[in-house]
Coordinates of C-alpha atoms and ligand atoms in Angstrom, one line a residue:
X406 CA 14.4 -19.9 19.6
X407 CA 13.7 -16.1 17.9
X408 CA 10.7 -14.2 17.4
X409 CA 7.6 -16.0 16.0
X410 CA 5.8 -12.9 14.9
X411 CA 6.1 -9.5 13.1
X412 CA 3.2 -6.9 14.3
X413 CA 3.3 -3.7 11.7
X414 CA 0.9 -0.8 13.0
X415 CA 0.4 1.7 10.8
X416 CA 0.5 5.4 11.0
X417 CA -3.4 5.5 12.2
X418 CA -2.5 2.7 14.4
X419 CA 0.0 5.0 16.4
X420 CA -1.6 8.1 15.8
X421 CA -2.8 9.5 19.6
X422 CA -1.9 8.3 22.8
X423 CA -5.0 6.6 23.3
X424 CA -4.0 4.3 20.1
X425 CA -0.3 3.9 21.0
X426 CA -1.6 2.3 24.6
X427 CA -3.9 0.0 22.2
X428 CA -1.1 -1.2 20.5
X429 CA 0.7 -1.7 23.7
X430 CA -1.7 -3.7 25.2
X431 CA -1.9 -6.0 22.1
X432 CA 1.7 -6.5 21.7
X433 CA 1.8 -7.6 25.4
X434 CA -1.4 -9.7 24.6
X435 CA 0.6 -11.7 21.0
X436 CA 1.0 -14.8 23.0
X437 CA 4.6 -15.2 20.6
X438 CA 7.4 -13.6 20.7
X439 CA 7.2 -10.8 18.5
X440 CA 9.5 -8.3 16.6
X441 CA 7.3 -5.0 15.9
X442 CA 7.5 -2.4 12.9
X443 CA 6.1 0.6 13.0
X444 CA 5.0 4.0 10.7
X445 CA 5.6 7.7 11.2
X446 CA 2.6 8.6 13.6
X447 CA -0.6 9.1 10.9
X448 CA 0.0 12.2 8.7
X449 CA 3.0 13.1 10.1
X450 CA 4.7 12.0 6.6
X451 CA 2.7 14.6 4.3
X452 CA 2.8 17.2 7.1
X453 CA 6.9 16.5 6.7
X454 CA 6.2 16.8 2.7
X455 CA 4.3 20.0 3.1
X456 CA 6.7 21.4 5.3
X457 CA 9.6 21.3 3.1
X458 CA 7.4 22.1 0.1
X459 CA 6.9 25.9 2.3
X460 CA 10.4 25.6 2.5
X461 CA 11.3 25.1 -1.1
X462 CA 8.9 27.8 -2.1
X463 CA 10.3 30.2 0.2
X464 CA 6.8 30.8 2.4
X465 CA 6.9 30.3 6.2
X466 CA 7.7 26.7 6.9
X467 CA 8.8 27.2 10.8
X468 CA 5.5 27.1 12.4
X469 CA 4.5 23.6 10.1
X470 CA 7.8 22.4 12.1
X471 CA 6.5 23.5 15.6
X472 CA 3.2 21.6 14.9
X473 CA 5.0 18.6 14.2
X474 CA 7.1 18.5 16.6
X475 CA 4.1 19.7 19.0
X476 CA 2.5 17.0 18.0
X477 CA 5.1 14.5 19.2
X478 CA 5.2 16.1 22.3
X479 CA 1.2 16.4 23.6
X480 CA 1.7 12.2 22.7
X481 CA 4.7 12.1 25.0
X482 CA 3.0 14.1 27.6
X483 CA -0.3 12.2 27.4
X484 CA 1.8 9.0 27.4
X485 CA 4.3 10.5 30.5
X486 CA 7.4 9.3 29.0
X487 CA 10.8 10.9 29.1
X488 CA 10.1 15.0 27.9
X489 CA 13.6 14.9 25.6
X490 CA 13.6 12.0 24.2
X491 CA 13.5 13.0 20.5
X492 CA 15.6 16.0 21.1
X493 CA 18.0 14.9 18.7
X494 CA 15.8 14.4 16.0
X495 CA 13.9 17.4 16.5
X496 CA 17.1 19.5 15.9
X497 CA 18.1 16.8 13.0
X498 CA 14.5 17.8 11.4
X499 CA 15.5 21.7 11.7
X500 CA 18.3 21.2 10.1
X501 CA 17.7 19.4 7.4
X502 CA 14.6 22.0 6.9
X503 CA 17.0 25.0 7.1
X504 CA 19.4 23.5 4.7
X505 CA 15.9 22.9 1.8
X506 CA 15.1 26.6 3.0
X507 CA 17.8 28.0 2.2
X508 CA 19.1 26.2 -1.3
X509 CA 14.7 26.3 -2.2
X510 CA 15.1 23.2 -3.2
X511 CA 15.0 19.2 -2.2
X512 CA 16.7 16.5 -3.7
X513 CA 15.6 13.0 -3.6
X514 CA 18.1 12.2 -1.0
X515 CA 17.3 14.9 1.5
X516 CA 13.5 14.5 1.1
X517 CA 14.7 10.6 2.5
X518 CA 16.7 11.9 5.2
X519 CA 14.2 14.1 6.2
X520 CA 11.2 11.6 5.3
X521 CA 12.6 9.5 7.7
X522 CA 12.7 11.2 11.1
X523 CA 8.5 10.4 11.4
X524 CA 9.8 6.7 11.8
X525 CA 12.9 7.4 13.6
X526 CA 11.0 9.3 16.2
X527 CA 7.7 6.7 16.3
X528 CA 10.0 4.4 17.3
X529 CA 11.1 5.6 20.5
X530 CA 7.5 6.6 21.2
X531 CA 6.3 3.3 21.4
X532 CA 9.7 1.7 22.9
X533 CA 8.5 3.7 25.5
X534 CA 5.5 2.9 26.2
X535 CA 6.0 -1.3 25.9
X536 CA 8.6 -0.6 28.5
X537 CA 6.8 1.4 30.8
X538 CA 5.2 -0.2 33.6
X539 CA 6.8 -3.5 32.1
X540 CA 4.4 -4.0 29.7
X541 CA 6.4 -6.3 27.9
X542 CA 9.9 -7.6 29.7
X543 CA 12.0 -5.9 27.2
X544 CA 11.7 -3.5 24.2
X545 CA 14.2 -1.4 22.6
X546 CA 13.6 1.3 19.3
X547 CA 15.6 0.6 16.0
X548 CA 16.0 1.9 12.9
X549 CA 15.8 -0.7 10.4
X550 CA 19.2 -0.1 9.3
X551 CA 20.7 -1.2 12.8
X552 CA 19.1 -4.6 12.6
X553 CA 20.5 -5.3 9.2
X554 CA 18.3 -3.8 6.3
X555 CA 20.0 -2.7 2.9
X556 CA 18.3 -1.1 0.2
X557 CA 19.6 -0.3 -3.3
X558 CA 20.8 3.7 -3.6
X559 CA 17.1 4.5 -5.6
X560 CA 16.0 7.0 -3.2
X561 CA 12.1 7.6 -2.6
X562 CA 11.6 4.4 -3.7
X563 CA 13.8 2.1 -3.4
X564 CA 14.4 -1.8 -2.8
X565 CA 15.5 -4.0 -0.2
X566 CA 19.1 -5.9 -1.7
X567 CA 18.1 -9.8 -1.0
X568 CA 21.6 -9.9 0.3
X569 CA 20.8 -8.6 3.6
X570 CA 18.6 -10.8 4.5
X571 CA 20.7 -13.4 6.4
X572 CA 22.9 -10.5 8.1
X573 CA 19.0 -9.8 9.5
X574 CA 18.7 -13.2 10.8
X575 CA 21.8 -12.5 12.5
X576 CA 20.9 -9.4 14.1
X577 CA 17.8 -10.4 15.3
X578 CA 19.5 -13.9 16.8
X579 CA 21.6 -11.7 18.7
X580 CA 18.2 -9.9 20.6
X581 CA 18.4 -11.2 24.2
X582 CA 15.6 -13.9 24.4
X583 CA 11.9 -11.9 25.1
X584 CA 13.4 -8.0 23.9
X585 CA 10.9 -6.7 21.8
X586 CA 12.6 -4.7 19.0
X587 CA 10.6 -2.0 17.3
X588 CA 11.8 -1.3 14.1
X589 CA 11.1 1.7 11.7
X590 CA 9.3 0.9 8.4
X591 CA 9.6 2.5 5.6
X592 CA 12.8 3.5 5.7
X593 CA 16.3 1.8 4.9
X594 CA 19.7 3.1 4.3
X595 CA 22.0 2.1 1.1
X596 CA 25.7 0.1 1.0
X597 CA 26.8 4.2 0.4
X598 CA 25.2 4.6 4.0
X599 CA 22.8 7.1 2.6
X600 CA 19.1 7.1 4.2
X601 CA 16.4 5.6 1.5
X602 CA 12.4 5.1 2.0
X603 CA 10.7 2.6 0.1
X604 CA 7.4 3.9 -1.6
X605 CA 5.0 6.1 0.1
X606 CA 2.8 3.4 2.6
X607 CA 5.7 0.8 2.4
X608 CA 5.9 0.1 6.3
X609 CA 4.1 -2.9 5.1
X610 CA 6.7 -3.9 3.0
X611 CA 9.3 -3.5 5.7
X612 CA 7.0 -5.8 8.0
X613 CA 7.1 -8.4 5.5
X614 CA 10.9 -8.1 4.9
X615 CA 11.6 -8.4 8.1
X616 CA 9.1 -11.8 9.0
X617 CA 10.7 -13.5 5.5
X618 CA 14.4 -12.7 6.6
X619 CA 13.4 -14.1 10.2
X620 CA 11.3 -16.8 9.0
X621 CA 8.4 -16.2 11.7
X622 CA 5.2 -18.1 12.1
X623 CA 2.9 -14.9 10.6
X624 CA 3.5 -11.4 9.2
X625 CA 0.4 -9.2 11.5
X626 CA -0.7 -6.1 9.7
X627 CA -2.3 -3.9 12.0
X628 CA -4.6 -0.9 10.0
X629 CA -7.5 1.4 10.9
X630 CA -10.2 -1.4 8.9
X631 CA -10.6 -5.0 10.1
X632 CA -8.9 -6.7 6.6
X633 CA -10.5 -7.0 3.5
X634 CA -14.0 -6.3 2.8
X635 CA -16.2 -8.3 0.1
X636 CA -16.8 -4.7 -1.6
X637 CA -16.3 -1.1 -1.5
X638 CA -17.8 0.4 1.6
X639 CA -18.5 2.9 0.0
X640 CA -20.8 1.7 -2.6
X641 CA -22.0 -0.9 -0.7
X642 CA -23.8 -0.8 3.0
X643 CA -21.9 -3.0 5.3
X644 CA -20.1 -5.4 3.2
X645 CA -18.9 -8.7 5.0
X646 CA -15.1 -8.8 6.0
X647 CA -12.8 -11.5 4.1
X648 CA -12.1 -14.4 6.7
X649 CA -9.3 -16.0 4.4
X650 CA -7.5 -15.5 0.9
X651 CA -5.0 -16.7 -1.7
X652 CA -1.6 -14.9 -2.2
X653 CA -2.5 -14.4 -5.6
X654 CA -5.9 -12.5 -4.7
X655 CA -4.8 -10.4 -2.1
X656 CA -2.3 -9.7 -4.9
X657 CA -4.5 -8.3 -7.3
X658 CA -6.7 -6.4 -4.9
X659 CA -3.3 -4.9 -3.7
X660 CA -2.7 -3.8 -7.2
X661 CA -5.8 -3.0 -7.8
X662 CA -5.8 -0.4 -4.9
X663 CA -7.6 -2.0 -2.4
X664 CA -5.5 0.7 0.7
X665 CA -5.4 -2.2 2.9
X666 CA -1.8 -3.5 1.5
X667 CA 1.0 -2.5 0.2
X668 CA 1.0 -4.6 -3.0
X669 CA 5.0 -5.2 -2.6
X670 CA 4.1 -6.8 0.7
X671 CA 3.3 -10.2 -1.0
X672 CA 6.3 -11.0 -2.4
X673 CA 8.5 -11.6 0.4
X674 CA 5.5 -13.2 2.5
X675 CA 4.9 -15.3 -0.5
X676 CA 8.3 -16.9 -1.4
X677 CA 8.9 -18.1 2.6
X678 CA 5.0 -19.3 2.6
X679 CA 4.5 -17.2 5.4
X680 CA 1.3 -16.2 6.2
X681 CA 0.2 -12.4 6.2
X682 CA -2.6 -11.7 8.6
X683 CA -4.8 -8.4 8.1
X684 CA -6.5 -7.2 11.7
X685 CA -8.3 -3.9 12.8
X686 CA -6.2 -2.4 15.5
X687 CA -9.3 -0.9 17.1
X688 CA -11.4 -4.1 15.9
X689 CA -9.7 -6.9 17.9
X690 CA -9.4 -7.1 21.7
X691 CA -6.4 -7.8 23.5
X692 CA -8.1 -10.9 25.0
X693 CA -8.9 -12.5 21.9
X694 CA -5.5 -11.6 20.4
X695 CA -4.4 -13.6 23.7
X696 CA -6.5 -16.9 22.9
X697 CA -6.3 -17.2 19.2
X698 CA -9.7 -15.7 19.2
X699 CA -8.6 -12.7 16.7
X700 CA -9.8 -12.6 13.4
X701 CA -9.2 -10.5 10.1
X702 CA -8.2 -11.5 7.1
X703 CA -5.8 -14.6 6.9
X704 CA -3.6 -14.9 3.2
X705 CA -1.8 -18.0 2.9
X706 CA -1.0 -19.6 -0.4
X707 CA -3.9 -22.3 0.2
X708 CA -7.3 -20.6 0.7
X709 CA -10.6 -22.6 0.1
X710 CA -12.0 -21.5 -3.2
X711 CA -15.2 -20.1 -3.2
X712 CA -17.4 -18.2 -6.3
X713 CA -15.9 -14.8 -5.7
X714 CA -13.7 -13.6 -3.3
X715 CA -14.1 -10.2 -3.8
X716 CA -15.1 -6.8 -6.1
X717 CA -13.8 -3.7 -6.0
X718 CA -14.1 -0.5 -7.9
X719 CA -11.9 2.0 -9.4
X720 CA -14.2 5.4 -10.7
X721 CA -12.2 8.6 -12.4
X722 CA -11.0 6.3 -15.0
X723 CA -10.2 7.4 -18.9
X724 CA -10.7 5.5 -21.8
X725 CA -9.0 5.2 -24.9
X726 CA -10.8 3.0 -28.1
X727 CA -7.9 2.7 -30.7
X728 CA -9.3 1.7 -34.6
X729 CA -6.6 0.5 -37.1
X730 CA -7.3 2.8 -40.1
X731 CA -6.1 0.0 -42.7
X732 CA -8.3 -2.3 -40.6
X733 CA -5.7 -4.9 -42.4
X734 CA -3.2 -7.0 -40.7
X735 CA -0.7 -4.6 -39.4
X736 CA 2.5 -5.9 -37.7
X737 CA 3.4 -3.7 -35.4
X738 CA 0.5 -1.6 -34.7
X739 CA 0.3 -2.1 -30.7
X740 CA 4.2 -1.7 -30.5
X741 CA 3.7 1.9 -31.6
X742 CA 1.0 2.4 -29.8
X743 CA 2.7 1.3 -26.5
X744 CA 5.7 3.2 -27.8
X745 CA 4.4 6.5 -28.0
X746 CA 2.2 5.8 -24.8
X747 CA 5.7 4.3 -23.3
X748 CA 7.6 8.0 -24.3
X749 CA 5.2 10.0 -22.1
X750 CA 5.2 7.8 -19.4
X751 CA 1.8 6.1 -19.6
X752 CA 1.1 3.0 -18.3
X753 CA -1.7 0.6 -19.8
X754 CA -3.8 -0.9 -16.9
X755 CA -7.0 -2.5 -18.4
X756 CA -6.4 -3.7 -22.1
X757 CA -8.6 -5.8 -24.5
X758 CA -7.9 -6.0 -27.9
X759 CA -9.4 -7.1 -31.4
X760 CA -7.9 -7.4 -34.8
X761 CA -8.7 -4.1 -35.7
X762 CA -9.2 -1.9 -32.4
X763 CA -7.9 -1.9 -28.7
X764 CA -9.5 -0.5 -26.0
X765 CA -7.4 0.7 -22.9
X766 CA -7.7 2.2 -19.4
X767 CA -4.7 3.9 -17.5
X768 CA -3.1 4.5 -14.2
X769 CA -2.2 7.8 -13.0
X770 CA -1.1 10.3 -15.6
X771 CA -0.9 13.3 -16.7
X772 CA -3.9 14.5 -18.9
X773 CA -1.4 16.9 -21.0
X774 CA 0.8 14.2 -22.0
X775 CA -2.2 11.7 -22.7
X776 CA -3.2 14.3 -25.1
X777 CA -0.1 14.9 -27.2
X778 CA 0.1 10.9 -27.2
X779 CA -3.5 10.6 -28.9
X780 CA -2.0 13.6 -31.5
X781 CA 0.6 11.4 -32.3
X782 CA -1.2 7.9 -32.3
X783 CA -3.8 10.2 -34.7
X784 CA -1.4 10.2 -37.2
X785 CA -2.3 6.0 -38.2
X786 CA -5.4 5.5 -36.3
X787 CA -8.6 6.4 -35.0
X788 CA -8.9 7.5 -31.6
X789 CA -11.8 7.9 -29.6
X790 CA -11.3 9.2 -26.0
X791 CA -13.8 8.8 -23.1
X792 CA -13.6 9.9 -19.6
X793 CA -15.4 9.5 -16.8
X794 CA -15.8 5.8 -16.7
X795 CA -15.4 3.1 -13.9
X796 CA -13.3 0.1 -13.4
X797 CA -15.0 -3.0 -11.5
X798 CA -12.8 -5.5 -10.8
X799 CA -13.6 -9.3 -9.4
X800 CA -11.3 -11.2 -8.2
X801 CA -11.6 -14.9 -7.1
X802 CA -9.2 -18.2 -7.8
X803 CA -12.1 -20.2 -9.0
X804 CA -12.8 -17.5 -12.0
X805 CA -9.6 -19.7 -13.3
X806 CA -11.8 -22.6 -14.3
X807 CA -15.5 -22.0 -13.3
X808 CA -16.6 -20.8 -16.7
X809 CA -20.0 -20.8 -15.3
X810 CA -19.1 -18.0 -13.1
X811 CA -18.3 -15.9 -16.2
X812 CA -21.6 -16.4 -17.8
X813 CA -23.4 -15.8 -14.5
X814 CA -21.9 -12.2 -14.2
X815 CA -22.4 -10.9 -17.8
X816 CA -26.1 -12.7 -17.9
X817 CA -26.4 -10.1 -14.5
X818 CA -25.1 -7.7 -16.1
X819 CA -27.0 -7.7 -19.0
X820 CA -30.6 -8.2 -17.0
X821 CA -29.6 -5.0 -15.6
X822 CA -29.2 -2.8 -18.7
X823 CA -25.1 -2.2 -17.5
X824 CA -23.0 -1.2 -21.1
X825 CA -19.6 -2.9 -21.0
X826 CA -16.7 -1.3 -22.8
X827 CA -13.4 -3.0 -22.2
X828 CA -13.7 -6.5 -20.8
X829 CA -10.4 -8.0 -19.8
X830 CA -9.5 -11.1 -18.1
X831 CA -5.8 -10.8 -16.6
X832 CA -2.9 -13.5 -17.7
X833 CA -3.0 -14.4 -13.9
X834 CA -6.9 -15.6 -14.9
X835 CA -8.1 -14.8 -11.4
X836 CA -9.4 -11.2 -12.0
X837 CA -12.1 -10.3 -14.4
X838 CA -12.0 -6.8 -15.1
X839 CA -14.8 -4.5 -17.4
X840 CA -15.4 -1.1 -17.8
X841 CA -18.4 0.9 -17.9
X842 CA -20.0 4.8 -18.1
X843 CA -19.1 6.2 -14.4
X844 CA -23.1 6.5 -13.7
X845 CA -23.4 2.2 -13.9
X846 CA -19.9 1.4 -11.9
X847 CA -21.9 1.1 -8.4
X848 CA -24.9 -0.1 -9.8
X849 CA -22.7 -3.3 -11.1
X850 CA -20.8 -3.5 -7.9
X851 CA -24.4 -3.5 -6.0
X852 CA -26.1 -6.3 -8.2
X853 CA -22.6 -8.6 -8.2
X854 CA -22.4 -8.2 -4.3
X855 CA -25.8 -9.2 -3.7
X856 CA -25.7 -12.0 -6.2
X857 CA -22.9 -13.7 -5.2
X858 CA -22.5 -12.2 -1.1
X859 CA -26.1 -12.3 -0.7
X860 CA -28.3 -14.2 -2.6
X861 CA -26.5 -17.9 -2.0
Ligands
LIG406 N1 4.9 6.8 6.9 C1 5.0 6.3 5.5 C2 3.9 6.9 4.7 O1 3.1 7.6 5.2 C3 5.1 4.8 5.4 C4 3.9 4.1 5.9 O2 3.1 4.6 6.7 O3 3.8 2.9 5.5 O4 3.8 6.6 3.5
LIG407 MG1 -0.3 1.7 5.1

């Protein structure tokens, strides 16, 4: 028999000494045998980034070093485990700073290398603690590389090659039975044996790569919220947590930038059926972890439907109205548009389209090159451009084929005097997106919530 259960605790999760004992105590509370991954301790990945960015610009970067590894030390202090043991990598950090210092710059592959030393050091922090006192039987600190994991040579953001996946199982089946392995996330290392990271916040993504390769029971993301909420906490007072999901939702909240997920966490999960489980590390107790009592969000690929799962809003959003001036049939007219948006790196998010005109919301860009874009799409059509606007998004399996539903939230919207610009509802038909001026975005968020979290 192997593990049964990956536990990922994110930076926040790991972040003082008080946390790091949390975690312990729920690792040694996961009634399974579990295999945990683990993220740089919380902001110690931009403080890394801001460190080298003194560096490349030649200002005083030494002292943003000493707090780091400061940091790492109060923690080992607080925690009373051994005072060197990230000597090494404290000296590995210095150097790889001196070296960015001194040529003022940082290529992708350094910022990597350097990148990840916040794993490679969290590591051995909390190895430390689960061994201490015997808190589990067992546990051991591993970068993810050790146990197996290959990514492709695209550094800062790179993939894990599908090839590795069975020299993981083999890794792990060679664990004596009970050691607890704490991996790093985030982090992989290339067939050229270089050091790659995958994405900024991919830890997740590591988790899930790591339960799909071992085939466990449940993927466990531990983060600083319980799972996910009906709404945006910040727009709405108190919205309810998300007992249970679909793939395919959690999916397009991911995407849509609900924080809670990676959005590349799915995949893996997904294509073994294995279930991802959200939790609060600070929400659940060790006790109910023990007796099955925990909750969060569960995402398997077989949730109970209901109405709507879920809103969420995206504000800060631009907006692009596009008006064929022949207003004939035009073959080709969205090709150049995407073409020219395409050659300044400008990615669509929310489209909708008539025969004459397309309406369009994007992801981040830069406003410079959204303006020579609109010069050029000027030159055969009429543009209008509006900022300031908000994206609400619901998402919900049932919006598939309840066309009900759909007639419900416009009629709401409408009773409440809410303009709609863009209205889009994605190919995956479970997300129904509109946009409207920033100063109605919460108001629709409120009046959906309460009609469909409150009012039934
Ligand atoms: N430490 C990395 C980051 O801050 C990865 C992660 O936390 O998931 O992006
Ligand atoms: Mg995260």
């Amino acid at each position: 028999m192997g593990p049964e259960v990956v536990m990922k605790f994110g930076g926040t999760s790991v972040g003082t000494a008080e946390a790091m004992r949390q975690v312990a105590s729920l690792v040694a509370s996961e009634p399974r045998w579990p295999v945990v991954v683990v993220s740089a301790l919380g902001g110690v990945t931009n403080k890394l980034l801001d460190t080298a960015r003194r560096a490349v610009q030649g200002e005083d970067w030494e002292p943003a070093l000493h707090e780091i590894i400061g940091r790492h030390h109060t923690m080992i202090a607080d925690l009373e485990l051994e005072p060197n043991m990230l000597q090494d990598l404290e000296e590995e950090m210095e150097r790889w700073l001196r070296g960015v210092a001194l040529l003022r710059e940082m290529s992708p592959r350094v910022k990597d290398a350097l990148l990840s030393l916040g794993e490679r050091m969290s590591v051995r922090l909390l190895a430390g603690v689960l061994t201490q006192q015997g808190v589990v039987a067992k546990a051991r600190p591993w970068a993810s590389w050790e146990l197996g994991l290959e990514t492709d040579g695209r550094h800062n953001k790179a993939d894990v090659l599908s090839s590795c996946l069975e020299q993981i199982q083999n890794k792990i089946s060679q664990l004596s039975p009970g050691e607890v392995p704490v991996i790093t996330g985030f982090i992989g290392r290339s067939i050229d044996g270089e050091i790659t990271t995958l994405g900024r916040g991919g830890s997740d993504f590591s988790a899930a790569v790591f339960g799909a390769a071992i085939g466990v029971q449940e993927i466990q993301i531990w983060t600083d919220v319980p799972g996910f909420l009906r709404a945006d906490p910040r727009v709405v007072e108190d919205p309810a947590l998300i007992p249970a999901m679909e793939f395919d939702e959690a999916a397009e909240l991911a995407y849509f930038g609900a924080k809670v997920l990676h959005p590349r966490t799915l995949e893996p999960a997904r294509k073994r059926n294995i279930p991802v489980r959200v939790m609060g590390t600070f929400h659940v107790k060790p006790d109910e972890l023990a007796s099955g009592k925990a909750n969060g969000t569960l995402i398997t690929n077989s949730g109970t439907p209901e109405n709507v799962r879920a809103l969420a809003i995206r504000e800060n959003v631009d907006t692009l109205h596009i008006h064929s001036l022949r207003m004939l049939e035009a073959p080709g007219f969205l090709a150049r548009i995407f073409n020219i948006l395409a050659n300044f790196q400008i990615s669509v998010d929310v489209l909708a389209t008539s025969e004459v005109s397309v309406s369009m919301t994007f992801d981040n860009y830069e406003r410079p090159l959204l303006e020579k874009a609109i010069k050029e799409i000027e030159q055969f059509a009429k543009v209008n451009f509006h900022p300031d606007r908000s994206i609400i998004c619901l998402v919900g399996s049932k919006l598939r084929n309840d066309t009900t539903l759909i007639g419900r939230v416009f009629s709401l919207l409408g009773q409440n005097e809410i303009p709609l610009e863009v209205i889009s509802q994605g190919a995956s038909q479970i997300n129904l997106s509109f946009v409207t001026e920033a100063k109605f975005g919460r108001l629709a968020m409120k009046v959906l919530h309460d009609e469909f979290f409150i009012a039934e």
